[in-house]
Amino acid sequence: MLPLRKANSTLVFLLIAFGVPWSVQLFMVFKGIPLIPVWPGLIVANSFCSVAGFVAAYCESGWAGVTELGHRCVRYQASKGWWAYTLLLNLGIASVTTLAYGLVHSVVGPLKLQDLAHQWWLPFTFLAGFIFGPLGEEAGWRGYLLPRLLRQYSPLVSSLILGLISALWHFPTGLIVGSASYFHSVMGLLLFTAGAICMNILITILVLHTSMSVLHAIVFHWTIMPALTISEIIFPPIQQPPDWVRAIGLIAVTAVAAVIFRKRLCSAPLAVSSHLQPREEVVS
């Protein structure tokens, strides 16, 4: 492992995080294998974003870096307010956007909260989404790359860069069976990229206020799909907004959050130790 310690950690991260998932997806395309999200090979390949985070942490700081990253992946301490942000913000965005769309088009129907009790499959879907999604990504994005960027740039600039990188990482998702309409046009791709940047800004705000917790980033990332699913169940189908409306709602909420936390987002690069942990206290 000694030669690996001498490698450029960021280059190693990008090569693994992009190289493994993209290679598998291209192989599946060339072999005519349907790119189904639950295909085991695809799930394992996509998890290499988190694997890349740990490998890069080792390249940069040795086993101490790996240990520190591991600790951040289970760091749950935060105020009730930041746990509410973690668990409920995406549900709030989805619900408010759906409600606003219905009000504008005069198609507001009664909420069907009782229907949630009849969706026996929801816990399994949410568990699968946790394992197959953010768990395989966030040790890379927020575990390694965000702290690395924060050493050189402000939190806002770091979020913009990470948003563009993560959007690019997700682009092959457009080949997957049943992918969102975002990937079906140039405008859709632009909206998807804008959405990725917004999500990265919101997660950066969260991470900076939870002692760089990767766990909070994982949970926040995980709530994206449950929030949409719950919104689709409790609101009538005629009230459901198209993807571009949801993207605009996300952009609007992010703009408000950016104004509220502008001092933190526009602050100078953080002083970060060799173990990927900011020296300043960031819990509030």
XYZ file of N, CA and C in Angstrom:
852
model
N 0.819 -1.208 0.000
C 0.000 0.000 0.000
C 0.856 1.262 0.000
N 2.168 1.117 0.202
C 3.024 2.295 0.294
C 2.980 3.175 -0.947
N 3.060 2.611 -2.193
C 2.968 3.481 -3.367
C 1.672 4.275 -3.414
N 0.574 3.710 -2.911
C -0.697 4.409 -2.920
C -0.642 5.659 -2.056
N 0.127 5.612 -0.975
C 0.243 6.764 -0.088
C 0.925 7.931 -0.766
N 1.689 7.661 -1.836
C 2.405 8.723 -2.537
C 1.595 9.297 -3.697
N 0.429 8.719 -3.946
C -0.373 9.154 -5.085
C -1.130 10.445 -4.763
N -1.515 11.168 -5.807
C -2.342 12.359 -5.655
C -3.734 11.913 -5.231
N -4.137 12.286 -4.027
C -5.375 11.762 -3.452
C -6.608 12.169 -4.256
N -6.646 13.413 -4.729
C -7.811 13.864 -5.494
C -7.916 13.122 -6.815
N -6.785 12.922 -7.476
C -6.785 12.175 -8.733
C -7.236 10.735 -8.500
N -6.753 10.133 -7.425
C -7.168 8.773 -7.094
C -8.673 8.721 -6.854
N -9.191 9.705 -6.123
C -10.631 9.750 -5.854
C -11.434 9.816 -7.147
N -11.066 10.730 -8.035
C -11.827 10.910 -9.273
C -11.738 9.673 -10.169
N -10.566 9.062 -10.232
C -10.401 7.879 -11.074
C -11.276 6.727 -10.595
N -11.350 6.531 -9.285
C -12.167 5.432 -8.751
C -13.649 5.782 -8.801
N -13.988 6.995 -8.333
C -15.403 7.382 -8.237
C -16.079 7.408 -9.594
N -15.357 7.856 -10.614
C -15.931 7.901 -11.958
C -15.611 6.635 -12.749
N -14.400 6.153 -12.605
C -13.938 5.054 -13.445
C -14.741 3.780 -13.295
N -14.995 3.362 -12.070
C -15.697 2.097 -11.844
C -17.166 2.181 -12.283
N -17.963 3.157 -11.802
C -19.373 3.199 -12.232
C -19.533 3.395 -13.733
N -18.779 4.323 -14.301
C -18.924 4.582 -15.729
C -18.495 3.382 -16.564
N -17.447 2.689 -16.151
C -16.986 1.507 -16.904
C -18.060 0.422 -16.903
N -18.676 0.199 -15.744
C -19.720 -0.821 -15.651
C -20.921 -0.433 -16.501
N -21.308 0.842 -16.448
C -22.474 1.287 -17.204
C -22.222 1.197 -18.710
N -21.030 1.579 -19.141
C -20.697 1.465 -20.568
C -20.661 -0.002 -21.002
N -20.118 -0.870 -20.151
C -20.087 -2.302 -20.447
C -21.505 -2.838 -20.627
N -22.412 -2.429 -19.742
C -23.797 -2.893 -19.824
C -24.461 -2.402 -21.108
N -24.163 -1.156 -21.495
C -24.741 -0.615 -22.727
C -24.249 -1.395 -23.934
N -22.947 -1.634 -24.001
C -22.374 -2.334 -25.151
C -22.833 -3.790 -25.222
N -23.096 -4.389 -24.062
C -23.548 -5.780 -24.026
C -25.067 -5.903 -24.128
N -25.749 -4.773 -24.195
C -27.202 -4.806 -24.300
C -27.906 -5.188 -23.023
N -27.234 -5.030 -21.876
C -27.852 -5.353 -20.589
C -28.679 -4.152 -20.149
N -29.962 -4.317 -19.861
C -30.792 -3.179 -19.427
C -30.218 -2.524 -18.177
N -30.108 -1.206 -18.210
C -29.585 -0.475 -17.057
C -30.715 -0.251 -16.044
N -31.017 -1.312 -15.310
C -32.068 -1.264 -14.300
C -31.437 -0.864 -12.972
N -32.022 0.121 -12.260
C -31.395 0.631 -11.039
C -31.077 -0.419 -9.984
N -31.866 -1.514 -9.913
C -31.647 -2.506 -8.857
C -30.742 -3.650 -9.313
N -30.156 -3.539 -10.502
C -29.241 -4.601 -10.939
C -28.038 -4.608 -10.008
N -27.686 -5.770 -9.404
C -26.632 -5.820 -8.384
C -25.296 -5.231 -8.839
N -24.902 -5.524 -10.072
C -23.630 -5.002 -10.555
C -23.599 -3.491 -10.583
N -24.722 -2.889 -10.940
C -24.808 -1.435 -10.993
C -24.777 -0.839 -9.598
N -25.423 -1.497 -8.663
C -25.441 -1.031 -7.278
C -24.027 -1.042 -6.695
N -23.320 -2.146 -6.911
C -21.946 -2.256 -6.399
C -21.043 -1.225 -7.055
N -21.183 -1.046 -8.370
C -20.337 -0.093 -9.085
C -20.552 1.329 -8.574
N -21.796 1.718 -8.380
C -22.079 3.076 -7.923
C -21.573 3.327 -6.508
N -21.449 2.277 -5.709
C -20.967 2.443 -4.338
C -19.487 2.812 -4.292
N -18.806 2.724 -5.414
C -17.377 3.030 -5.431
C -17.092 4.522 -5.268
N -18.122 5.350 -5.271
C -17.909 6.759 -4.938
C -17.501 6.865 -3.470
N -18.182 6.131 -2.602
C -17.807 6.109 -1.192
C -16.496 5.371 -0.980
N -16.298 4.285 -1.712
C -15.021 3.567 -1.631
C -13.877 4.507 -1.985
N -14.083 5.303 -3.027
C -13.059 6.254 -3.448
C -12.733 7.251 -2.343
N -13.762 7.651 -1.565
C -13.524 8.577 -0.466
C -12.579 7.999 0.565
N -12.766 6.749 0.919
C -11.888 6.119 1.908
C -10.485 5.893 1.352
N -10.400 5.486 0.094
C -9.073 5.280 -0.512
C -8.320 6.598 -0.585
N -9.008 7.675 -0.987
C -8.370 8.987 -1.072
C -7.955 9.487 0.305
N -8.778 9.207 1.313
C -8.421 9.591 2.685
C -7.151 8.877 3.124
N -7.009 7.614 2.720
C -5.783 6.884 3.036
C -4.577 7.484 2.301
N -4.772 7.812 1.028
C -3.678 8.419 0.258
C -3.201 9.716 0.911
N -4.135 10.462 1.447
C -3.808 11.781 1.987
C -3.255 11.728 3.402
N -3.870 10.899 4.255
C -3.504 10.944 5.678
C -3.243 9.578 6.291
N -3.153 8.550 5.477
C -2.909 7.222 6.028
C -4.125 6.690 6.771
N -3.884 5.721 7.665
C -5.004 5.114 8.388
C -5.687 6.095 9.327
N -4.954 7.128 9.757
C -5.587 8.159 10.588
C -6.694 8.865 9.815
N -6.462 9.111 8.522
C -7.489 9.736 7.687
C -8.691 8.836 7.501
N -8.444 7.543 7.320
C -9.541 6.580 7.166
C -10.368 6.512 8.446
N -9.671 6.490 9.591
C -10.364 6.436 10.875
C -11.214 7.681 11.105
N -10.654 8.851 10.798
C -11.390 10.097 10.972
C -12.633 10.132 10.086
N -12.495 9.693 8.852
C -13.638 9.641 7.948
C -14.690 8.681 8.476
N -14.248 7.545 8.989
C -15.190 6.587 9.574
C -15.965 7.187 10.739
N -15.269 7.946 11.584
C -15.939 8.597 12.709
C -16.977 9.605 12.228
N -16.665 10.333 11.182
C -17.602 11.316 10.657
C -18.821 10.644 10.023
N -18.662 9.426 9.567
C -19.780 8.695 8.959
C -20.801 8.228 9.991
N -20.434 8.256 11.267
C -21.375 7.866 12.319
C -21.610 9.011 13.299
N -21.181 10.209 12.956
C -21.335 11.362 13.853
C -22.766 11.871 13.778
N -23.514 11.634 14.829
C -24.945 11.970 14.832
C -25.271 13.201 15.664
N -24.316 13.687 16.460
C -24.621 14.798 17.354
C -24.999 16.055 16.573
N -26.122 16.629 16.936
C -26.591 17.892 16.351
C -27.800 18.349 17.141
N -28.119 19.613 17.010
C -29.295 20.135 17.697
C -30.564 19.584 17.052
N -31.696 19.736 17.750
C -32.975 19.280 17.197
C -33.300 20.027 15.902
N -32.906 21.289 15.859
C -33.164 22.074 14.653
C -32.461 21.525 13.435
N -31.212 21.108 13.604
C -30.468 20.574 12.458
C -30.894 19.156 12.115
N -31.393 18.406 13.099
C -31.973 17.105 12.762
C -33.285 17.286 11.994
N -34.046 18.322 12.348
C -35.265 18.620 11.596
C -34.921 19.016 10.165
N -33.885 19.823 10.006
C -33.383 20.201 8.667
C -33.025 18.940 7.892
N -32.307 18.039 8.548
C -31.847 16.809 7.898
C -33.012 15.948 7.428
N -33.999 15.772 8.284
C -35.070 14.809 8.017
C -36.256 15.382 7.243
N -36.517 16.681 7.404
C -37.785 17.218 6.919
C -37.684 18.233 5.789
N -36.495 18.772 5.525
C -36.419 19.838 4.526
C -36.865 19.363 3.146
N -36.414 18.203 2.712
C -36.791 17.725 1.383
C -38.288 17.439 1.289
N -38.868 16.902 2.370
C -40.312 16.674 2.384
C -41.047 18.001 2.319
N -40.529 19.000 3.017
C -41.146 20.320 2.975
C -41.095 20.928 1.593
N -39.941 20.801 0.927
C -39.806 21.344 -0.430
C -40.784 20.664 -1.383
N -40.841 19.334 -1.329
C -41.739 18.586 -2.220
C -43.192 18.934 -1.955
N -43.577 19.041 -0.689
C -44.971 19.299 -0.339
C -45.388 20.720 -0.703
N -44.534 21.690 -0.377
C -44.865 23.085 -0.679
C -44.924 23.312 -2.183
N -44.008 22.706 -2.932
C -44.017 22.845 -4.389
C -45.291 22.251 -4.983
N -45.679 21.080 -4.492
C -46.901 20.438 -4.977
C -48.129 21.266 -4.634
N -48.179 21.766 -3.420
C -49.310 22.581 -2.995
C -49.396 23.876 -3.801
N -48.238 24.526 -4.012
C -48.224 25.776 -4.781
C -48.669 25.539 -6.220
N -48.207 24.441 -6.815
C -48.594 24.111 -8.189
C -50.103 23.896 -8.275
N -50.664 23.211 -7.285
C -52.106 22.986 -7.276
C -52.891 24.273 -7.110
N -52.406 25.161 -6.249
C -53.090 26.435 -6.039
C -53.088 27.286 -7.301
N -51.942 27.322 -7.984
C -51.833 28.116 -9.207
C -52.787 27.599 -10.277
N -52.969 26.279 -10.348
C -53.814 25.688 -11.382
C -55.210 25.336 -10.872
N -55.505 25.774 -9.650
C -56.838 25.546 -9.061
C -57.237 24.077 -9.073
N -56.293 23.214 -8.715
C -56.585 21.776 -8.696
C -56.226 21.180 -7.330
N -56.374 21.966 -6.291
C -56.043 21.479 -4.955
C -57.103 20.489 -4.493
N -56.646 19.309 -4.114
C -57.570 18.287 -3.640
C -57.304 17.968 -2.182
N -58.109 17.133 -1.582
C -57.917 16.770 -0.163
C -56.666 15.908 0.015
N -55.972 16.135 1.130
C -54.808 15.313 1.440
C -55.256 13.888 1.765
N -54.439 12.932 1.380
C -54.763 11.522 1.620
C -53.730 10.910 2.556
N -53.592 11.508 3.734
C -52.595 11.035 4.694
C -52.841 9.585 5.096
N -54.099 9.178 5.141
C -54.416 7.815 5.548
C -53.875 6.782 4.566
N -53.628 7.200 3.330
C -53.122 6.261 2.326
C -51.713 5.784 2.646
N -50.986 6.567 3.427
C -49.620 6.161 3.787
C -49.627 4.847 4.561
N -50.674 4.640 5.359
C -50.748 3.432 6.179
C -50.964 2.174 5.341
N -51.437 2.331 4.110
C -51.729 1.181 3.259
C -50.585 0.829 2.303
N -49.518 1.613 2.330
C -48.394 1.368 1.425
C -47.367 0.475 2.133
N -47.648 -0.826 2.194
C -46.792 -1.746 2.940
C -45.369 -1.816 2.380
N -45.223 -1.443 1.118
C -43.936 -1.547 0.446
C -43.011 -0.371 0.744
N -43.528 0.705 1.350
C -42.715 1.904 1.562
C -41.446 1.647 2.387
N -41.528 0.951 3.536
C -40.298 0.736 4.315
C -39.207 0.023 3.531
N -39.602 -0.957 2.705
C -38.609 -1.687 1.920
C -37.997 -0.796 0.840
N -38.839 0.033 0.227
C -38.345 0.958 -0.786
C -37.385 1.970 -0.182
N -37.752 2.499 0.980
C -36.913 3.502 1.623
C -35.591 2.894 2.084
N -35.632 1.667 2.580
C -34.406 0.993 3.000
C -33.498 0.747 1.806
N -34.090 0.294 0.699
C -33.303 0.062 -0.518
C -32.691 1.365 -1.015
N -33.472 2.445 -0.960
C -32.947 3.734 -1.387
C -31.793 4.206 -0.538
N -31.816 3.871 0.749
C -30.726 4.254 1.651
C -29.451 3.487 1.320
N -29.609 2.193 1.099
C -28.437 1.339 0.851
C -27.858 1.584 -0.539
N -28.734 1.724 -1.546
C -28.274 1.791 -2.928
C -27.967 3.211 -3.400
N -28.264 4.202 -2.598
C -28.047 5.587 -3.017
C -26.971 6.296 -2.216
N -27.367 7.105 -1.229
C -26.419 7.957 -0.513
C -25.332 7.200 0.235
N -25.631 6.000 0.699
C -24.621 5.231 1.415
C -23.423 4.934 0.519
N -23.682 4.807 -0.780
C -22.605 4.520 -1.720
C -21.930 5.754 -2.291
N -22.416 6.954 -1.903
C -21.871 8.189 -2.475
C -21.242 9.133 -1.455
N -21.894 9.306 -0.303
C -21.568 10.437 0.555
C -20.209 10.384 1.228
N -19.660 9.195 1.456
C -18.299 9.139 1.996
C -17.305 9.713 0.998
N -17.714 9.737 -0.276
C -16.884 10.365 -1.300
C -17.133 11.850 -1.406
N -18.398 12.231 -1.637
C -18.707 13.654 -1.852
C -18.443 14.482 -0.605
N -19.118 14.139 0.505
C -18.980 14.932 1.727
C -17.866 14.427 2.627
N -17.514 13.137 2.490
C -16.466 12.599 3.340
C -15.085 13.064 2.942
N -14.811 13.019 1.645
C -13.480 13.413 1.178
C -13.459 14.717 0.394
N -14.265 14.799 -0.661
C -14.080 15.891 -1.614
C -14.471 17.251 -1.051
N -15.566 17.344 -0.310
C -15.966 18.648 0.224
C -14.911 19.229 1.169
N -14.420 18.479 2.153
C -13.366 19.051 2.995
C -12.136 19.469 2.205
N -11.819 18.695 1.173
C -10.675 19.036 0.321
C -10.904 20.380 -0.365
N -12.097 20.595 -0.900
C -12.412 21.849 -1.582
C -12.461 23.020 -0.606
N -12.953 22.760 0.613
C -13.093 23.835 1.598
C -11.743 24.413 2.032
N -10.678 23.691 1.797
C -9.352 24.223 2.132
C -8.921 25.328 1.173
N -9.481 25.303 -0.022
C -9.038 26.246 -1.054
C -10.088 27.284 -1.410
N -11.364 26.970 -1.185
C -12.428 27.859 -1.634
C -13.430 28.103 -0.511
N -14.262 29.107 -0.706
C -15.348 29.364 0.232
C -16.345 28.215 0.159
N -17.188 28.043 1.186
C -18.208 26.984 1.128
C -19.129 27.097 -0.086
N -19.464 28.323 -0.501
C -20.346 28.476 -1.657
C -19.666 28.013 -2.934
N -18.437 28.447 -3.156
C -17.704 28.032 -4.354
C -17.458 26.524 -4.322
N -17.128 25.997 -3.150
C -16.920 24.551 -3.012
C -18.184 23.785 -3.398
N -19.344 24.311 -2.987
C -20.621 23.665 -3.317
C -20.891 23.704 -4.814
N -20.564 24.827 -5.448
C -20.769 24.942 -6.893
C -19.901 23.927 -7.642
N -18.645 23.823 -7.231
C -17.735 22.874 -7.888
C -18.211 21.442 -7.668
N -18.548 21.122 -6.429
C -18.987 19.764 -6.113
C -20.310 19.447 -6.800
N -21.179 20.453 -6.921
C -22.443 20.245 -7.613
C -22.241 19.878 -9.075
N -21.321 20.567 -9.735
C -21.030 20.264 -11.138
C -20.412 18.872 -11.290
N -19.503 18.521 -10.371
C -18.858 17.212 -10.435
C -19.873 16.095 -10.199
N -20.725 16.263 -9.184
C -21.705 15.211 -8.887
C -22.768 15.115 -9.978
N -23.113 16.247 -10.606
C -24.068 16.204 -11.723
C -23.480 15.410 -12.881
N -22.210 15.662 -13.183
C -21.534 14.918 -14.243
C -21.500 13.429 -13.915
N -21.257 13.107 -12.656
C -21.206 11.705 -12.227
C -22.545 11.012 -12.466
N -23.643 11.755 -12.326
C -24.978 11.179 -12.474
C -25.473 11.142 -13.925
N -24.798 11.800 -14.840
C -25.313 11.880 -16.209
C -25.595 10.522 -16.841
N -24.746 9.502 -16.653
C -25.081 8.192 -17.234
C -26.389 7.623 -16.718
N -26.905 8.174 -15.603
C -28.202 7.725 -15.089
C -29.292 7.890 -16.146
N -29.095 8.821 -17.075
C -30.067 9.029 -18.144
C -30.254 7.810 -19.021
N -29.291 6.872 -18.968
C -29.404 5.644 -19.757
C -30.205 4.567 -19.043
N -30.461 4.794 -17.745
C -31.129 3.777 -16.939
C -32.622 3.712 -17.278
N -33.150 2.512 -17.304
C -34.569 2.310 -17.590
C -35.408 3.066 -16.560
N -36.349 3.867 -17.046
C -37.227 4.608 -16.154
C -36.616 5.855 -15.572
N -35.528 6.359 -16.155
C -34.888 7.559 -15.615
C -35.795 8.771 -15.760
N -35.528 9.786 -14.939
C -36.373 10.978 -14.928
C -36.301 11.715 -16.252
N -37.327 12.499 -16.517
C -37.390 13.251 -17.771
C -36.325 14.327 -17.873
N -35.608 14.591 -16.758
C -34.523 15.557 -16.792
C -33.531 15.235 -17.914
N -33.317 13.956 -18.157
C -32.259 13.523 -19.060
C -32.709 13.435 -20.515
N -33.919 13.882 -20.805
C -34.468 13.709 -22.139
C -34.355 14.960 -23.010
N -33.753 16.025 -22.502
C -33.592 17.246 -23.287
C -32.458 18.080 -22.702
N -31.987 19.034 -23.499
C -30.927 19.923 -23.025
C -31.416 20.736 -21.831
N -32.643 21.255 -21.931
C -33.196 22.025 -20.817
C -33.320 21.153 -19.572
N -33.689 19.894 -19.764
C -33.788 18.983 -18.630
C -32.440 18.775 -17.969
N -31.395 18.622 -18.774
C -30.051 18.456 -18.229
C -29.607 19.697 -17.463
N -29.962 20.873 -17.980
C -29.608 22.118 -17.284
C -30.328 22.205 -15.944
N -31.604 21.825 -15.931
C -32.358 21.842 -14.684
C -31.815 20.820 -13.697
N -31.431 19.654 -14.211
C -30.845 18.641 -13.338
C -29.554 19.157 -12.723
N -28.716 19.786 -13.539
C -27.444 20.330 -13.036
C -27.695 21.409 -11.995
N -28.661 22.281 -12.266
C -29.011 23.323 -11.301
C -29.503 22.689 -9.999
N -30.312 21.636 -10.128
C -30.801 20.948 -8.944
C -29.680 20.309 -8.143
N -28.710 19.715 -8.848
C -27.569 19.101 -8.166
C -26.763 20.149 -7.409
N -26.567 21.309 -8.029
C -25.844 22.390 -7.364
C -26.607 22.855 -6.131
N -27.923 23.000 -6.257
C -28.741 23.432 -5.123
C -28.661 22.428 -3.980
N -28.777 21.154 -4.298
C -28.689 20.140 -3.257
C -27.335 20.178 -2.560
N -26.287 20.429 -3.318
C -24.956 20.497 -2.717
C -24.813 21.708 -1.814
N -25.429 22.809 -2.171
C -25.405 23.986 -1.295
C -26.141 23.684 0.005
N -27.321 23.079 -0.099
C -28.101 22.754 1.097
C -27.367 21.758 1.992
N -26.702 20.778 1.393
C -25.966 19.794 2.189
C -24.720 20.427 2.802
N -24.060 21.323 2.077
C -22.901 22.011 2.642
C -23.301 22.807 3.875
N -24.421 23.515 3.802
C -24.926 24.254 4.965
C -25.112 23.302 6.146
N -25.716 22.141 5.875
C -25.962 21.157 6.919
C -24.654 20.630 7.504
N -23.734 20.237 6.644
C -22.475 19.650 7.100
C -21.667 20.643 7.933
N -21.663 21.895 7.529
C -20.911 22.911 8.263
C -21.481 23.149 9.663
N -22.742 22.830 9.858
C -23.371 23.055 11.159
C -23.528 21.775 11.966
N -22.933 20.680 11.495
C -22.998 19.410 12.231
C -21.611 18.790 12.355
N -20.604 19.642 12.512
C -19.217 19.176 12.683
C -18.759 18.279 11.541
N -19.103 18.668 10.318
C -18.691 17.933 9.113
C -19.201 16.491 9.107
N -20.388 16.290 9.659
C -20.963 14.946 9.746
C -21.346 14.407 8.366
N -20.782 13.260 8.022
C -21.174 12.573 6.793
C -22.517 11.875 6.991
N -22.788 11.450 8.231
C -24.060 10.787 8.517
C -25.233 11.700 8.197
N -25.162 12.953 8.591
C -26.242 13.883 8.298
C -26.405 14.072 6.781
N -25.287 14.103 6.069
C -25.355 14.221 4.611
C -26.015 12.991 4.001
N -25.687 11.811 4.521
C -26.286 10.572 4.028
C -27.801 10.584 4.236
N -28.223 10.942 5.436
C -29.655 10.934 5.745
C -30.398 11.983 4.915
N -29.819 13.183 4.796
C -30.449 14.233 3.996
C -30.590 13.784 2.546
N -29.532 13.222 1.986
C -29.540 12.714 0.610
C -30.604 11.630 0.464
N -30.686 10.762 1.454
C -31.646 9.665 1.395
C -33.086 10.168 1.364
N -33.380 11.270 2.053
C -34.767 11.749 2.150
C -35.300 12.312 0.837
N -34.459 12.497 -0.166
C -34.929 13.093 -1.420
C -36.039 12.254 -2.051
N -35.778 10.964 -2.266
C -36.776 10.116 -2.908
C -37.982 9.821 -2.009
N -37.799 9.513 -0.709
C -38.973 9.355 0.154
C -39.867 10.587 0.170
N -39.254 11.771 0.130
C -40.050 13.003 0.133
C -40.944 13.073 -1.103
N -40.390 12.750 -2.264
C -41.177 12.760 -3.497
C -42.264 11.681 -3.466
N -41.896 10.501 -2.965
C -42.849 9.395 -2.912
C -44.023 9.726 -1.992
N -43.712 10.253 -0.814
C -44.771 10.612 0.138
C -45.662 11.704 -0.448
N -45.045 12.679 -1.105
C -45.813 13.758 -1.717
C -46.753 13.221 -2.793
N -46.289 12.254 -3.563
C -47.117 11.676 -4.621
C -48.272 10.858 -4.058
N -48.097 10.330 -2.837
C -49.159 9.527 -2.224
C -50.231 10.404 -1.581
N -49.810 11.430 -0.868
C -50.783 12.207 -0.082
C -51.479 13.293 -0.893
N -50.887 13.705 -2.030
C -51.541 14.706 -2.872
C -52.181 14.016 -4.081
N -53.311 14.514 -4.565
C -53.974 13.911 -5.736
C -53.062 13.944 -6.966
N -53.178 12.959 -7.852
C -52.335 12.916 -9.061
C -52.433 14.174 -9.913
N -53.617 14.761 -10.000
C -53.791 15.941 -10.854
C -53.010 17.141 -10.321
N -52.606 17.072 -9.068
C -51.909 18.183 -8.436
C -50.391 18.046 -8.525
N -49.909 16.911 -9.019
C -48.470 16.668 -9.047
C -47.781 17.546 -10.098
N -46.760 18.307 -9.710
C -46.081 19.185 -10.669
C -45.090 18.411 -11.529
N -44.779 18.911 -12.720
C -43.742 18.285 -13.548
C -42.369 18.519 -12.940
N -41.386 17.803 -13.465
C -40.036 17.879 -12.903
C -39.480 19.302 -12.918
N -39.776 20.063 -13.970
C -39.183 21.397 -14.048
C -39.746 22.320 -12.968
N -40.982 22.093 -12.564
C -41.558 22.892 -11.474
C -40.895 22.521 -10.153
N -40.681 21.239 -9.954
C -39.987 20.802 -8.738
C -38.580 21.400 -8.685
N -37.892 21.454 -9.832
C -36.547 22.033 -9.881
C -36.576 23.509 -9.504
N -37.567 24.231 -10.009
C -37.696 25.653 -9.682
C -37.983 25.841 -8.190
N -38.804 24.962 -7.618
C -39.071 25.032 -6.185
C -37.804 24.831 -5.370
N -36.980 23.861 -5.776
C -35.716 23.607 -5.099
C -34.779 24.808 -5.215
N -34.715 25.390 -6.405
C -33.865 26.565 -6.618
C -34.308 27.725 -5.725
N -35.620 27.913 -5.610
C -36.149 29.009 -4.792
C -35.787 28.808 -3.316
N -35.967 27.586 -2.803
C -35.641 27.307 -1.407
C -34.148 27.483 -1.164
N -33.331 27.038 -2.113
C -31.881 27.180 -1.959
C -31.466 28.644 -1.943
N -32.117 29.453 -2.762
C -31.813 30.887 -2.784
C -32.109 31.517 -1.425
N -33.228 31.132 -0.821
C -33.577 31.646 0.506
C -32.551 31.189 1.543
N -32.182 29.906 1.490
C -31.191 29.376 2.428
C -29.839 30.063 2.249
N -29.475 30.335 1.001
C -28.196 30.999 0.731
C -28.166 32.409 1.314
N -29.297 33.085 1.284
C -29.377 34.422 1.872
C -29.273 34.336 3.397
N -29.991 33.393 3.990
C -29.978 33.238 5.447
C -28.581 32.894 5.949
N -27.893 32.009 5.237
C -26.573 31.548 5.677
C -25.450 32.147 4.839
N -25.669 33.332 4.297
C -24.696 33.937 3.380
C -23.327 34.157 4.024
N -23.298 34.520 5.293
C -22.007 34.764 5.951
C -21.185 33.493 6.016
N -21.841 32.385 6.365
C -21.136 31.107 6.418
C -20.722 30.646 5.028
N -21.617 30.773 4.057
C -21.315 30.299 2.707
C -20.228 31.116 2.030
N -20.135 32.385 2.356
C -19.154 33.257 1.707
C -17.914 33.470 2.562
N -17.757 32.668 3.613
C -16.596 32.805 4.482
C -15.339 32.305 3.787
N -14.214 32.619 4.381
C -12.925 32.216 3.812
C -12.766 30.701 3.882
N -11.847 30.141 3.096
C -11.586 28.695 3.179
C -11.310 28.281 4.616
N -11.775 27.090 4.986
C -11.614 26.608 6.347
C -10.215 26.080 6.579
N -9.760 26.193 7.819
C -8.499 25.560 8.209
C -8.799 24.108 8.505
N -8.239 23.213 7.708
C -8.548 21.792 7.832
C -7.275 21.032 8.147
N -7.348 20.157 9.123
C -6.185 19.368 9.496
C -5.941 18.277 8.479
N -4.852 17.575 8.638
C -4.511 16.500 7.705
C -5.478 15.330 7.799
N -6.307 15.300 8.846
C -7.265 14.205 9.013
C -8.649 14.591 8.527
N -8.741 15.586 7.679
C -9.989 15.974 7.034
C -11.004 16.566 7.998
N -10.581 17.113 9.119
C -11.524 17.670 10.088
C -11.234 19.150 10.301
N -12.204 20.031 10.121
C -11.986 21.443 10.366
C -11.550 21.688 11.810
N -10.608 22.587 11.981
C -10.147 22.876 13.333
C -11.145 23.747 14.081
N -11.919 24.554 13.371
C -12.877 25.411 14.031
C -14.141 24.641 14.356
N -14.825 25.024 15.442
C -16.076 24.392 15.832
C -17.205 24.923 14.982
N -17.989 24.039 14.388
C -19.020 24.475 13.474
C -20.421 24.055 13.894
N -20.554 23.454 15.074
C -21.890 23.070 15.520
C -22.593 24.277 16.089
N -23.849 24.466 15.720
C -24.647 25.536 16.304
C -26.063 25.055 16.514
